[in-house]
Coordinates of C-alpha atoms and ligand atoms in Angstrom, one line a residue:
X1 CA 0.0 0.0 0.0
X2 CA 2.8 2.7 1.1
X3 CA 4.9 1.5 -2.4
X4 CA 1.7 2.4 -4.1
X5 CA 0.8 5.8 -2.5
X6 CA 4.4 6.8 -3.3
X7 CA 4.1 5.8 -7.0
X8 CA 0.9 7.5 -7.1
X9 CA 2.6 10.7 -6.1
X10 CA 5.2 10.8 -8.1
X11 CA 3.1 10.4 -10.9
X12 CA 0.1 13.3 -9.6
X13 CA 4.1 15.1 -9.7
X14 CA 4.2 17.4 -12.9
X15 CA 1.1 16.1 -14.8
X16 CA -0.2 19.8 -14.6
X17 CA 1.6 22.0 -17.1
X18 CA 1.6 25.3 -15.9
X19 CA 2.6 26.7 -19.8
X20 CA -0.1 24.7 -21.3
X21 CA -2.7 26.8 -19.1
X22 CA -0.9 30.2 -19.6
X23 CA -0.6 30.5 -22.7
X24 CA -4.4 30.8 -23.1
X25 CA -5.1 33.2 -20.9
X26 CA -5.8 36.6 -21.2
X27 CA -3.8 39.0 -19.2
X28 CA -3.3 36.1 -16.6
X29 CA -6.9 35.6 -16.5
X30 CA -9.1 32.8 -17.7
X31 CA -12.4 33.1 -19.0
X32 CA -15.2 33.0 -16.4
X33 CA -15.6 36.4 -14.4
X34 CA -17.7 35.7 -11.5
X35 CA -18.7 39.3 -10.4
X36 CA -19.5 39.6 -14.3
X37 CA -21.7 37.0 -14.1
X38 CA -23.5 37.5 -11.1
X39 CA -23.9 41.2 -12.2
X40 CA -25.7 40.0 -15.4
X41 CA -27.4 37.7 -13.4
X42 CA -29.2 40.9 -11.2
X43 CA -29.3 42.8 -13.9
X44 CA -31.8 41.2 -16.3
X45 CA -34.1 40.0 -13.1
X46 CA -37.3 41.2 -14.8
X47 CA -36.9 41.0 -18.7
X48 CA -39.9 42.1 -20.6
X49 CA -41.7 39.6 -23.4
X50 CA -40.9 41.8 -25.9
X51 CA -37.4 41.3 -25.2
X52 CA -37.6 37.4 -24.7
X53 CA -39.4 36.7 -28.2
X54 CA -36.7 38.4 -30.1
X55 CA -34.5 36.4 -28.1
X56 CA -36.5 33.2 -29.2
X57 CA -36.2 34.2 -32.8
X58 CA -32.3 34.6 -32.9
X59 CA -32.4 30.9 -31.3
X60 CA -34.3 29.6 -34.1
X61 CA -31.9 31.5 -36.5
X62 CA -29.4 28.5 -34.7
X63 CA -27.5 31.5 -33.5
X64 CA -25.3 31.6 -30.1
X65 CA -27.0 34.0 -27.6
X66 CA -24.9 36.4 -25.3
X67 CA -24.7 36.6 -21.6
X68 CA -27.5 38.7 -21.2
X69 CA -30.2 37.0 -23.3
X70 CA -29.4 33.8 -21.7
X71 CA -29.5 35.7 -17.5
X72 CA -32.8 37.2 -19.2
X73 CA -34.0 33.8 -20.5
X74 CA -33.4 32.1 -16.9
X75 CA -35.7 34.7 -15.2
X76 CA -38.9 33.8 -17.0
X77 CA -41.4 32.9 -14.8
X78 CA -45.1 33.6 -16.9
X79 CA -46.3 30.5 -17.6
X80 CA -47.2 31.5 -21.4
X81 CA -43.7 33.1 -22.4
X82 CA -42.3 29.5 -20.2
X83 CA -44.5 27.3 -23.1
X84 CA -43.3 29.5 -26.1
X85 CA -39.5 28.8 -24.7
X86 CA -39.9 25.3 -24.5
X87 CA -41.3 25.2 -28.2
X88 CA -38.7 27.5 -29.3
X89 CA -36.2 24.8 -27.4
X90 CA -37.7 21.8 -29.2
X91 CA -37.9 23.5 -32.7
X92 CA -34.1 24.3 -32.5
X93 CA -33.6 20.5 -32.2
X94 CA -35.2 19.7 -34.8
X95 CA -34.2 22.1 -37.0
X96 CA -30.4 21.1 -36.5
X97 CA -31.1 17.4 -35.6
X98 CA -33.8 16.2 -37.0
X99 CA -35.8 13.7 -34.4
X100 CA -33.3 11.3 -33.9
X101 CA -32.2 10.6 -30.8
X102 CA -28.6 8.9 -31.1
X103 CA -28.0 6.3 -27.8
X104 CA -24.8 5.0 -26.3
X105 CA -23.5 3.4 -23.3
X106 CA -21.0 4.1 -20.7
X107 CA -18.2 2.1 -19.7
X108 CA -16.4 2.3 -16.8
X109 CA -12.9 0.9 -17.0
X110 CA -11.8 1.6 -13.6
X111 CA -12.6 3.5 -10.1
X112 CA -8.7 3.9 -8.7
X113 CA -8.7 7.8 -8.2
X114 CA -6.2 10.2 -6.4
X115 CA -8.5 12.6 -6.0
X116 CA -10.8 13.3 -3.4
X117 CA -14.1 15.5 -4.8
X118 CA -16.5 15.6 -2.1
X119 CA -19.7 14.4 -3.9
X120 CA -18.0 11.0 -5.7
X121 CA -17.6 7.4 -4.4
X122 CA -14.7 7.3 -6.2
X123 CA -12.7 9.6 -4.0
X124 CA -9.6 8.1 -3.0
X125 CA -10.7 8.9 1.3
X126 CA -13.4 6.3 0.4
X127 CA -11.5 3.4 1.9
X128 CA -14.6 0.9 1.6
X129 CA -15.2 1.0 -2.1
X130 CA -14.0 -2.3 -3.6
X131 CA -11.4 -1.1 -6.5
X132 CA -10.3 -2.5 -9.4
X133 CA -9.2 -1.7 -13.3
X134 CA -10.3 -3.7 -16.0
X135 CA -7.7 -6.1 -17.5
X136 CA -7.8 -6.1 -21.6
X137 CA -9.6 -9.5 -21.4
X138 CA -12.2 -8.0 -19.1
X139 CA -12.8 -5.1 -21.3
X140 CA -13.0 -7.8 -24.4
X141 CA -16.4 -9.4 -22.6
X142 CA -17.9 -6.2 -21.6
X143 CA -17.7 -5.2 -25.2
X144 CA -18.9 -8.4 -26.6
X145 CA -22.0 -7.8 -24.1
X146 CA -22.2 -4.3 -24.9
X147 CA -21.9 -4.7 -28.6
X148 CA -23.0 -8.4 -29.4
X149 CA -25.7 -8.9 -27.3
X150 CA -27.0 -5.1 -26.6
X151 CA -26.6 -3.6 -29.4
X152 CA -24.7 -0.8 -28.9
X153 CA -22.4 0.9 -31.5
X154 CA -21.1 3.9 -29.4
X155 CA -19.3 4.2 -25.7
X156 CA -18.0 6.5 -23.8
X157 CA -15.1 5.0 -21.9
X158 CA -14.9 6.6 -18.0
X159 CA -12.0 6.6 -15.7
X160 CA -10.7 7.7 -12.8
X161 CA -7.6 10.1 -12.6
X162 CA -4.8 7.5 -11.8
X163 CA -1.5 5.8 -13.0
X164 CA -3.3 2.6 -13.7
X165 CA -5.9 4.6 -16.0
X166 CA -2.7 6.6 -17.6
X167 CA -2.5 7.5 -21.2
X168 CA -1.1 4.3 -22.0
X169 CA -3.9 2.4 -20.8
X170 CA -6.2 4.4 -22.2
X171 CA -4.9 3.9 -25.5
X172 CA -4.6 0.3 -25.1
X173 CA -8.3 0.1 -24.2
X174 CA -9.6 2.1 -26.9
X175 CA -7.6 0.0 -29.4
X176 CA -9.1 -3.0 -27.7
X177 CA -12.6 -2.0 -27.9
X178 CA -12.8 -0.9 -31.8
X179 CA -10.8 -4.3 -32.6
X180 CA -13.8 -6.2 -31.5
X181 CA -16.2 -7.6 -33.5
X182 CA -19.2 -10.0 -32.5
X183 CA -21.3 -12.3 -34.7
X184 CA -25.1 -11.4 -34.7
X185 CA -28.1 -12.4 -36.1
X186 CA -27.3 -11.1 -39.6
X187 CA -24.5 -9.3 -39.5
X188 CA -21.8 -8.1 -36.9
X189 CA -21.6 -6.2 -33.9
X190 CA -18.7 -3.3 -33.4
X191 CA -17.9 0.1 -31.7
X192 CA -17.7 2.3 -34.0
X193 CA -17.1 5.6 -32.2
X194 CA -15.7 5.8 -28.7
X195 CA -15.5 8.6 -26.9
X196 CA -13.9 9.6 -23.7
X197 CA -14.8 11.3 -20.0
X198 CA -12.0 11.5 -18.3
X199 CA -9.6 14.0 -16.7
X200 CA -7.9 16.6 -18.1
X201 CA -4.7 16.1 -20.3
X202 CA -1.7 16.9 -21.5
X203 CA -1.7 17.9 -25.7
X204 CA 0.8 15.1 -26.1
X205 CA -1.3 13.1 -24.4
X206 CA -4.2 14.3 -26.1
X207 CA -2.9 14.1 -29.5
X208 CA -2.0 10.3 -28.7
X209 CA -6.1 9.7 -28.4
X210 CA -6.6 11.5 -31.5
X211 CA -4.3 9.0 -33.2
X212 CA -6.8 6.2 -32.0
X213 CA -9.9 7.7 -33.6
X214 CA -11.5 9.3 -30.0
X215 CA -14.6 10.4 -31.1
X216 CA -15.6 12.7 -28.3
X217 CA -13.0 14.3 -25.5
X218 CA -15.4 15.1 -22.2
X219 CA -14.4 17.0 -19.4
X220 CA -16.8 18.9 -16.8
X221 CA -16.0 21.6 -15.3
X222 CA -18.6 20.6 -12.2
X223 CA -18.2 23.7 -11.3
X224 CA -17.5 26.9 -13.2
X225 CA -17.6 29.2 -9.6
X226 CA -14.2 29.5 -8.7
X227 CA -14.5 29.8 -4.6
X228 CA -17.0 26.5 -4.7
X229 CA -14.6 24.7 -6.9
X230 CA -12.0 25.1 -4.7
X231 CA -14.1 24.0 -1.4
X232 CA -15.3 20.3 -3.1
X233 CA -12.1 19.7 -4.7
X234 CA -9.4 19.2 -1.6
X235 CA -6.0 21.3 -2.2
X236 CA -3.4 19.0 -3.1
X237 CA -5.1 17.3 -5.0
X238 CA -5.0 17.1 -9.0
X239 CA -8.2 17.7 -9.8
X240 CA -7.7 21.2 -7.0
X241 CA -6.2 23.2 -10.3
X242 CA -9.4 25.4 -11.7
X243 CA -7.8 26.2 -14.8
X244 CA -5.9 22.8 -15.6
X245 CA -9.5 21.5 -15.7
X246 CA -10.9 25.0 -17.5
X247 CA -8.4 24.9 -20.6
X248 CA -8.6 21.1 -21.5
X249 CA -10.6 21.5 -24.3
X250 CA -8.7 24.3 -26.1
X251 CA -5.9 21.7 -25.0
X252 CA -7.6 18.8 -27.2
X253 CA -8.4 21.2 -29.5
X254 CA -4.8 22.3 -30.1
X255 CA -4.3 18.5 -30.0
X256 CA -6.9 18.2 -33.3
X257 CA -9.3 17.1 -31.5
X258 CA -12.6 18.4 -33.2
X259 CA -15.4 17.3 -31.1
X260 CA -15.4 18.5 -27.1
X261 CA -17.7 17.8 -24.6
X262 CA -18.2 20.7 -21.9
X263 CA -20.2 19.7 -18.8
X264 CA -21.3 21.0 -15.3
X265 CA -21.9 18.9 -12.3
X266 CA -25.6 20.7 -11.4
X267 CA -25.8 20.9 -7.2
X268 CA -23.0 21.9 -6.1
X269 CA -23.8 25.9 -6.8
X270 CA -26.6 28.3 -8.2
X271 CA -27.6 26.4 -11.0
X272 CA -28.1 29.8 -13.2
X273 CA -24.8 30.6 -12.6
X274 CA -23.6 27.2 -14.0
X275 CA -25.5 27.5 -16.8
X276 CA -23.6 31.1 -17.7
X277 CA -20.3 29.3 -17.1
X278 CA -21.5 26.7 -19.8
X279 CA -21.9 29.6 -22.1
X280 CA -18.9 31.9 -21.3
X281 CA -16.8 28.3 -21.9
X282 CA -18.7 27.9 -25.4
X283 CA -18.1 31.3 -26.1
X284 CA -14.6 31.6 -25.6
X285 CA -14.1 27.9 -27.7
X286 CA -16.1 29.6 -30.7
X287 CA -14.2 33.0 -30.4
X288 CA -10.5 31.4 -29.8
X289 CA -10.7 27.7 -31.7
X290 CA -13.3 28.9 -33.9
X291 CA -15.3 25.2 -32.3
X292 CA -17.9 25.6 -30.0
X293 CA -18.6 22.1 -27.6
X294 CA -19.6 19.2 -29.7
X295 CA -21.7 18.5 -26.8
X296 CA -23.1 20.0 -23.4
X297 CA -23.8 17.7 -20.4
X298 CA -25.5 18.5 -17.0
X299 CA -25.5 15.6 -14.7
X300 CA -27.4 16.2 -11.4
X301 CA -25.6 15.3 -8.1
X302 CA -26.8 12.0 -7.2
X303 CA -26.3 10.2 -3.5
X304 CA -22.4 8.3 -3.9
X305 CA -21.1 6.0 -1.5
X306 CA -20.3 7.5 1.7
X307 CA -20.2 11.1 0.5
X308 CA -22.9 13.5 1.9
X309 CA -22.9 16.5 -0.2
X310 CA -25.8 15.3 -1.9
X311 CA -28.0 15.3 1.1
X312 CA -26.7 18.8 2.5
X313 CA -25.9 21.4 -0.3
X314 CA -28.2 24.0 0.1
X315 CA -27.9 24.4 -4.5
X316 CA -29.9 21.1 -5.1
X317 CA -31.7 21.9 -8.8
X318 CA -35.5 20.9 -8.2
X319 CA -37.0 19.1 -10.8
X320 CA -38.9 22.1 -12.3
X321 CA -35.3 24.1 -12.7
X322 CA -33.6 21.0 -14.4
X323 CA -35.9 21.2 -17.1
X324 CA -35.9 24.9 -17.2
X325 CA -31.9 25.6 -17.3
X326 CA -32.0 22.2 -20.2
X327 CA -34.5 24.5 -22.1
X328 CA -32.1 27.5 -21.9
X329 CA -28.9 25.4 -22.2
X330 CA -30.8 24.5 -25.9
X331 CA -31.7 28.0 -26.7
X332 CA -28.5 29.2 -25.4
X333 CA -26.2 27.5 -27.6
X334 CA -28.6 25.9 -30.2
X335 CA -25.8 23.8 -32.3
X336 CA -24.9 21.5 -29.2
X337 CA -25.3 18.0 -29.2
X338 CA -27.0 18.0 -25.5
X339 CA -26.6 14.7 -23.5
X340 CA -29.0 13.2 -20.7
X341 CA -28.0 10.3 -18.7
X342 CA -29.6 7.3 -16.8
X343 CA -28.4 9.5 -13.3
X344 CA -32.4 11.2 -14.4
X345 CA -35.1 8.8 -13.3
X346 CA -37.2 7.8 -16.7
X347 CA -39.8 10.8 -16.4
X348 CA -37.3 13.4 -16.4
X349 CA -35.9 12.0 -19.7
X350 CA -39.4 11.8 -21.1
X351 CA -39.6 15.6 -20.3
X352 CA -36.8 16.8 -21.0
X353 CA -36.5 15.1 -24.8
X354 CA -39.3 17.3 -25.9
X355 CA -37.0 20.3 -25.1
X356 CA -34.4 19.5 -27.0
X357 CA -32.0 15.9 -25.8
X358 CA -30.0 14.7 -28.7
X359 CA -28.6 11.6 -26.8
X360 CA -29.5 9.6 -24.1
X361 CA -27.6 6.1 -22.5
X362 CA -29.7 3.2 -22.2
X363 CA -29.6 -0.5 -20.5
X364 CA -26.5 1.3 -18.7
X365 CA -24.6 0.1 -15.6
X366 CA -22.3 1.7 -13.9
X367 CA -20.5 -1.0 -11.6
X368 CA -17.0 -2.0 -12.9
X369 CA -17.4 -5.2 -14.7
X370 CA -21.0 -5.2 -14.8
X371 CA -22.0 -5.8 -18.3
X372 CA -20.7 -9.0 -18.6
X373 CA -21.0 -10.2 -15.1
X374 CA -24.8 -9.6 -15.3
X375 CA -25.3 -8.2 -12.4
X376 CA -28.5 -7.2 -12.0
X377 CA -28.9 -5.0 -8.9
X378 CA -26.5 -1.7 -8.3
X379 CA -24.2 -1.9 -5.6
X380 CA -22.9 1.5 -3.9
X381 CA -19.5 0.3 -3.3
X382 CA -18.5 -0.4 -6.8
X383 CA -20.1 2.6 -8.8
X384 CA -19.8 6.4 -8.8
X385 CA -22.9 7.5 -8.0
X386 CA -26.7 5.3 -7.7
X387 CA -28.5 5.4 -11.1
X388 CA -32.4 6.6 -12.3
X389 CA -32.5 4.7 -14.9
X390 CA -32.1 1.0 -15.2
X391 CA -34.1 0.3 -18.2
X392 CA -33.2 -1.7 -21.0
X393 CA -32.2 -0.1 -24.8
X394 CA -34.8 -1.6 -26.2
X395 CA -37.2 -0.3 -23.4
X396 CA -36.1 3.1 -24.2
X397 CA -36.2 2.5 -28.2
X398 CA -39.9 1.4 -27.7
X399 CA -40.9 4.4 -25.7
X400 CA -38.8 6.8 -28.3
X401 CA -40.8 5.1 -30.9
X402 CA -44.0 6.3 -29.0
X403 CA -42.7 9.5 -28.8
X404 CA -42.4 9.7 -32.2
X405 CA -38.2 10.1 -32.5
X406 CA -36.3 7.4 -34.2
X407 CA -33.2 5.8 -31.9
X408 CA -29.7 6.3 -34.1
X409 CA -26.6 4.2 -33.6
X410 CA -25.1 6.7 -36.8
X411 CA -21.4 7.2 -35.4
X412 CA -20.9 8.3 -39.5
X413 CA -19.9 12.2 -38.3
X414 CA -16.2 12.2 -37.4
X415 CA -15.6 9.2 -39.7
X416 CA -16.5 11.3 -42.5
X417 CA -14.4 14.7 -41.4
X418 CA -17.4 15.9 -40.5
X419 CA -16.4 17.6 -37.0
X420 CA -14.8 20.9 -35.9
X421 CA -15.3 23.8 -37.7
X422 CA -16.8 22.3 -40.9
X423 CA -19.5 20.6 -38.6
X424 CA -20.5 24.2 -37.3
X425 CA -21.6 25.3 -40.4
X426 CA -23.6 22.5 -40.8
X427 CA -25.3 22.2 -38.5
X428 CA -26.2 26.1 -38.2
X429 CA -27.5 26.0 -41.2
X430 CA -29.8 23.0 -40.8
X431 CA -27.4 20.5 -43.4
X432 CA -26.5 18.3 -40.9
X433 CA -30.0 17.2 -39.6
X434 CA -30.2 15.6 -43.0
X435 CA -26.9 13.5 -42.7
X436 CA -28.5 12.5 -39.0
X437 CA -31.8 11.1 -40.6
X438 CA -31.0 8.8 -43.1
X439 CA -28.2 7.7 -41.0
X440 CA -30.5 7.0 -38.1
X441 CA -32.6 4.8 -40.7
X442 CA -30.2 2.9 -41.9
X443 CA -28.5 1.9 -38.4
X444 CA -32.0 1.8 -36.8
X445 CA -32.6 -1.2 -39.9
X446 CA -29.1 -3.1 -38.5
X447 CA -30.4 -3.0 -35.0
X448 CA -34.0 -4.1 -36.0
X449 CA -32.3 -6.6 -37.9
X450 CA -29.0 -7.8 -35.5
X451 CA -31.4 -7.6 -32.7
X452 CA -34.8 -8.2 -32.7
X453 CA -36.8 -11.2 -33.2
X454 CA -39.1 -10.9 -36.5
X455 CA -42.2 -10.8 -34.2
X456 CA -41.0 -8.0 -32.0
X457 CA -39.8 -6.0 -34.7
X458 CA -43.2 -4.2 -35.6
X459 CA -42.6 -1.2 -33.5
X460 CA -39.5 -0.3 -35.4
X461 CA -40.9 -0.5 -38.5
X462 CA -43.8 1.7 -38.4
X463 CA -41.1 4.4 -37.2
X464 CA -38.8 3.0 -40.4
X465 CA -41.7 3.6 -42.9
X466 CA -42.5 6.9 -41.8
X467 CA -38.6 8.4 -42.1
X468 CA -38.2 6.6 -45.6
X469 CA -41.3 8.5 -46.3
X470 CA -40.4 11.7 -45.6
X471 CA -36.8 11.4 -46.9
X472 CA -38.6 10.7 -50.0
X473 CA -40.6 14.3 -49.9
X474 CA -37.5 16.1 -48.4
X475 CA -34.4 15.1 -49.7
X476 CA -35.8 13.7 -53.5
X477 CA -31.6 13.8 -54.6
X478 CA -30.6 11.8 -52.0
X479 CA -33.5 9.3 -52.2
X480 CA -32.2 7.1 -55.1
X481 CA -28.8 6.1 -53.0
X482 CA -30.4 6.0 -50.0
X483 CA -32.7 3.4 -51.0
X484 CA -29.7 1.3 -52.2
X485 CA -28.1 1.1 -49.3
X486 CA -30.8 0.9 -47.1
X487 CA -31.5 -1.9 -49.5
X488 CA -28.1 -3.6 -49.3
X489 CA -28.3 -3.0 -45.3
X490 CA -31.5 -5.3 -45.1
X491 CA -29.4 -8.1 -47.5
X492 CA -26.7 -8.3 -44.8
X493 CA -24.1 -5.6 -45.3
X494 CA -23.4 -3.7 -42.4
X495 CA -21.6 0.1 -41.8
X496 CA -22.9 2.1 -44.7
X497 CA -23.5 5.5 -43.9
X498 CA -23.5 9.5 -45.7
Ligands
SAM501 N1 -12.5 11.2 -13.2 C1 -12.8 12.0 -14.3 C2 -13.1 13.4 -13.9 O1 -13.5 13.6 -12.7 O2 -13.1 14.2 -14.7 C3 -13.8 11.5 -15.2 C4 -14.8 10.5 -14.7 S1 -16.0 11.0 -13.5 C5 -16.1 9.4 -13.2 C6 -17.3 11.6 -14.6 C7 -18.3 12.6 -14.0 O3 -19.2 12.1 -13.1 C8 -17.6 13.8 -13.3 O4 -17.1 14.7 -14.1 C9 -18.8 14.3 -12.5 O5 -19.5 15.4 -13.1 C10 -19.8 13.1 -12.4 N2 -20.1 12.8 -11.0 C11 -19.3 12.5 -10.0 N3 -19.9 12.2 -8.9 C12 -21.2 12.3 -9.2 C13 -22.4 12.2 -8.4 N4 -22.4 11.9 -7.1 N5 -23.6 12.4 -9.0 C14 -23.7 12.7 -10.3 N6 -22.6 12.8 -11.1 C15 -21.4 12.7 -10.5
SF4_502 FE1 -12.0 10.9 -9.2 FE2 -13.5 11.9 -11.2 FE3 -14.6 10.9 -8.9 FE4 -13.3 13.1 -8.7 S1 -15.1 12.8 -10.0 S2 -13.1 11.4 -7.3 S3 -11.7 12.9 -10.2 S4 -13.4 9.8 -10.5

């Protein structure tokens, strides 16, 4: 134990790099004012209706709103300019993603942490939790379960900040998972796109996931208020550094990776001012990479083994603001990819996808190992946080086919170049939703197809009929091609996409 708390600090030893932070900063300073904020905060208290319908309209025109429009947006409270938000919200959606709803799962390849945030069970002052880091072969069978027997075509790989989940075997994992491929019903069943949560890096380091193919880098900030970062995130610790954490993405960036994920752990302070440190941070990405975040996320402080920050902080986001700051998170920055996980019980996520949701987990488990090992109940001592959500992908593609969205597996985007600051433009100006709805057809068919029983299957195919059907009446070019693949897809060949 001693052998490994002295290797662990030699490693925690110069993995921040002070010139990798300073050289971004403005004047010494990074990007999120406080006082600013909480003076635009006061100041647009009352806005008038007037004000928030022009507001609305420069949303729809997929266009980034300021500071100030977004404070204003927050402060609605008549019920009638509330309603018009939330259609505004939805009809941004649509406009730049059609109704798909693309799904994933999480993997979690390890909980070993050296850090110590106050709200995780991962925290290394958690003695109890029962650790451990999945070996290559263990990562093999939960990608087989994930992949083979699931369904899935997209992860996002988690892990804790520690030298057993280093750089090296995070490389080693990716490559593991996309080498994988599992016979299915008609076809085969792969990872196409893997993307990462994980802590900050180095640009070397960065630029050796980029190699791999990392679809998207995600870092959250948890919290963009600078005096409550510091008080849940011990001194001394790794994770302590504000701005190590703050400039990873212009890091990744820099790196070439295109697509970022910005995120804010809601709970732990006034959830309005998270929400203007999710813009300032989009801002300054747009303005100084020329990329705004790929995606937004806004996981809600869940109860963790033996942590109690969950039960006392006084900045717990009630149901009825959740939705509200997702509605203005979509208006706010109306080209983001916006991600809601299974932390939100199942009638939060039916809310909140008619305000906008692009992606959403399903069948997910958190437990190290517990994909393959089938283990049906959670247990606190081997997972982050206690899930909302335990229902199965094909649960959640049923009750999106109610809805009336179609569930996409496309991971087509980065494969095709279409990321950074070419994917901007397209999906500003609408272009983009089209790519996202003929891919969601075609790798909706292979799931159908890989994964369902001909009886079961009925479901999925009234949703199938009715997107062929209107990519006949909107996109009459395209039809003709996409009919042959979707054609070739149904005769067994797998991975075609535009
Ligand atoms: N260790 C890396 C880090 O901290 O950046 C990445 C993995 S961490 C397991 C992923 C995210 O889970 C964190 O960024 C945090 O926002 C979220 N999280 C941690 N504890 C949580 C809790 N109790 N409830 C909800 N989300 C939590
Ligand atoms: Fe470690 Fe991340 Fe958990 Fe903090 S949130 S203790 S860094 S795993």
């Amino acid at each position: 134990m001693e052998v490994e708390q002295i290797e662990s600090r030699s490693w925690i030893e110069g993995r921040i790099k002070e010139e990798e932070i300073n050289k971004f900063l403005e004047n010494g300073k990074d990007f999120i004012p406080d006082a600013e904020i909480e003076e635009k905060l006061a100041a647009n208290r009352k806005p008038d209706s007037a004000y928030i319908h022009d507001i609305l309209q420069k949303s729809l025109a997929i266009q980034t709103l300021t500071p100030d429009e977004t404070a204003a947006l927050m402060h609605v409270t008549d019920p009638g300019v509330l309603q018009a938000m939330r259609e505004a919200a939805l009809a941004v959606k649509k406009k730049v993603y059609d109704n798909r709803i693309v799904t994933f799962a999480p993997l979690y390849l390890g909980n070993y942490c050296v850090n110590n945030c106050s709200y995780c069970g991962f925290k290394v002052s958690n003695l109890d939790a029962k650790r451990h880091v999945l070996s290559q072969e263990e990562i093999r069978k939960e990608v087989e379960a994930l992949a083979g027997r699931i369904g899935h075509k997209r992860l996002i790989l988690v892990f804790g900040e520690h030298p057993m989940n280093d750089v090296d075997y995070m490389v080693e994992s990716m490559k593991t998972v996309y080498a994988i491929k599992v016979e299915t019903r008609h076809g085969t069943g792969n990872i196409r796109r893997v993307n990462v949560n994980a802590a900050p890096l180095a640009i070397a380091e960065l630029k050796r996931l980029n190699q791999i193919g990392i679809g998207t880098y995600q870092v959250f900030q948890e919290t963009y208020h600078h005096e409550t970062y510091a008080r849940v995130h011990p001194a001394g610790t790794l994770k302590a550094h504000y701005a190590w954490r703050l400039y990873c993405m212009h890091r990744a960036l820099e790196a070439g990776i295109d697509d970022v994920g910005i995120g804010a752990l809601f709970g732990l302070y006034d959830w309005k001012f998270e929400v203007m440190g999710l813009l300032y941070h989009a801002w300054e990405l747009e303005r100084k990479c020329g990329v705004g975040p790929h995606t937004v996320s806004f996981p809600r402080l869940e109860p963790a083994f033996h942590t109690s920050i969950n039960a006392t902080s006084p900045y717990k986001v009630s149901n009825e603001d959740f939705l509200k700051l997702l509605t203005v998170i979509r208006l706010a920055i109306p080209y983001a990819g916006m991600i809601i996980t299974a932390r939100e019980r199942p009638e939060i996520r039916r809310q909140a996808l008619n305000l906008g949701i692009t992606q959403m987990d399903a069948s997910t488990k958190i437990g190290i190992g517990a994909y393959s090992s089938d283990q049906a109940e959670q247990t606190e001592d081997i997972q982050q946080f206690m899930l909302g959500d335990t229902r199965s992908l094909e649960e959640v593609i049923r009750e999106l086919a109610q809805m009336g969205y179609i569930t996409s597996f496309c991971t087509a985007g980065y494969r095709c170049g279409r990321t950074g600051e070419c994917i901007m433009e397209l999906l500003r100006s609408g272009k983009e939703g089209k790519f996202c709805k003929l891919n969601a057809v075609l790798t909706f068919r292979e799931w159908l197809d890989d994964f369902k029983s001909d009886a079961a299957k009925t479901m999925g195919e009234h949703v199938i009929e009715r997107e062929i059907q209107e990519i006949r009446q909107q996109m009459p070019s395209i039809y003709p091609k996409f009919m042959e693949y979707y054609e070739r897809i149904k005769r067994g060949e797998r991975d075609l996409y535009f």
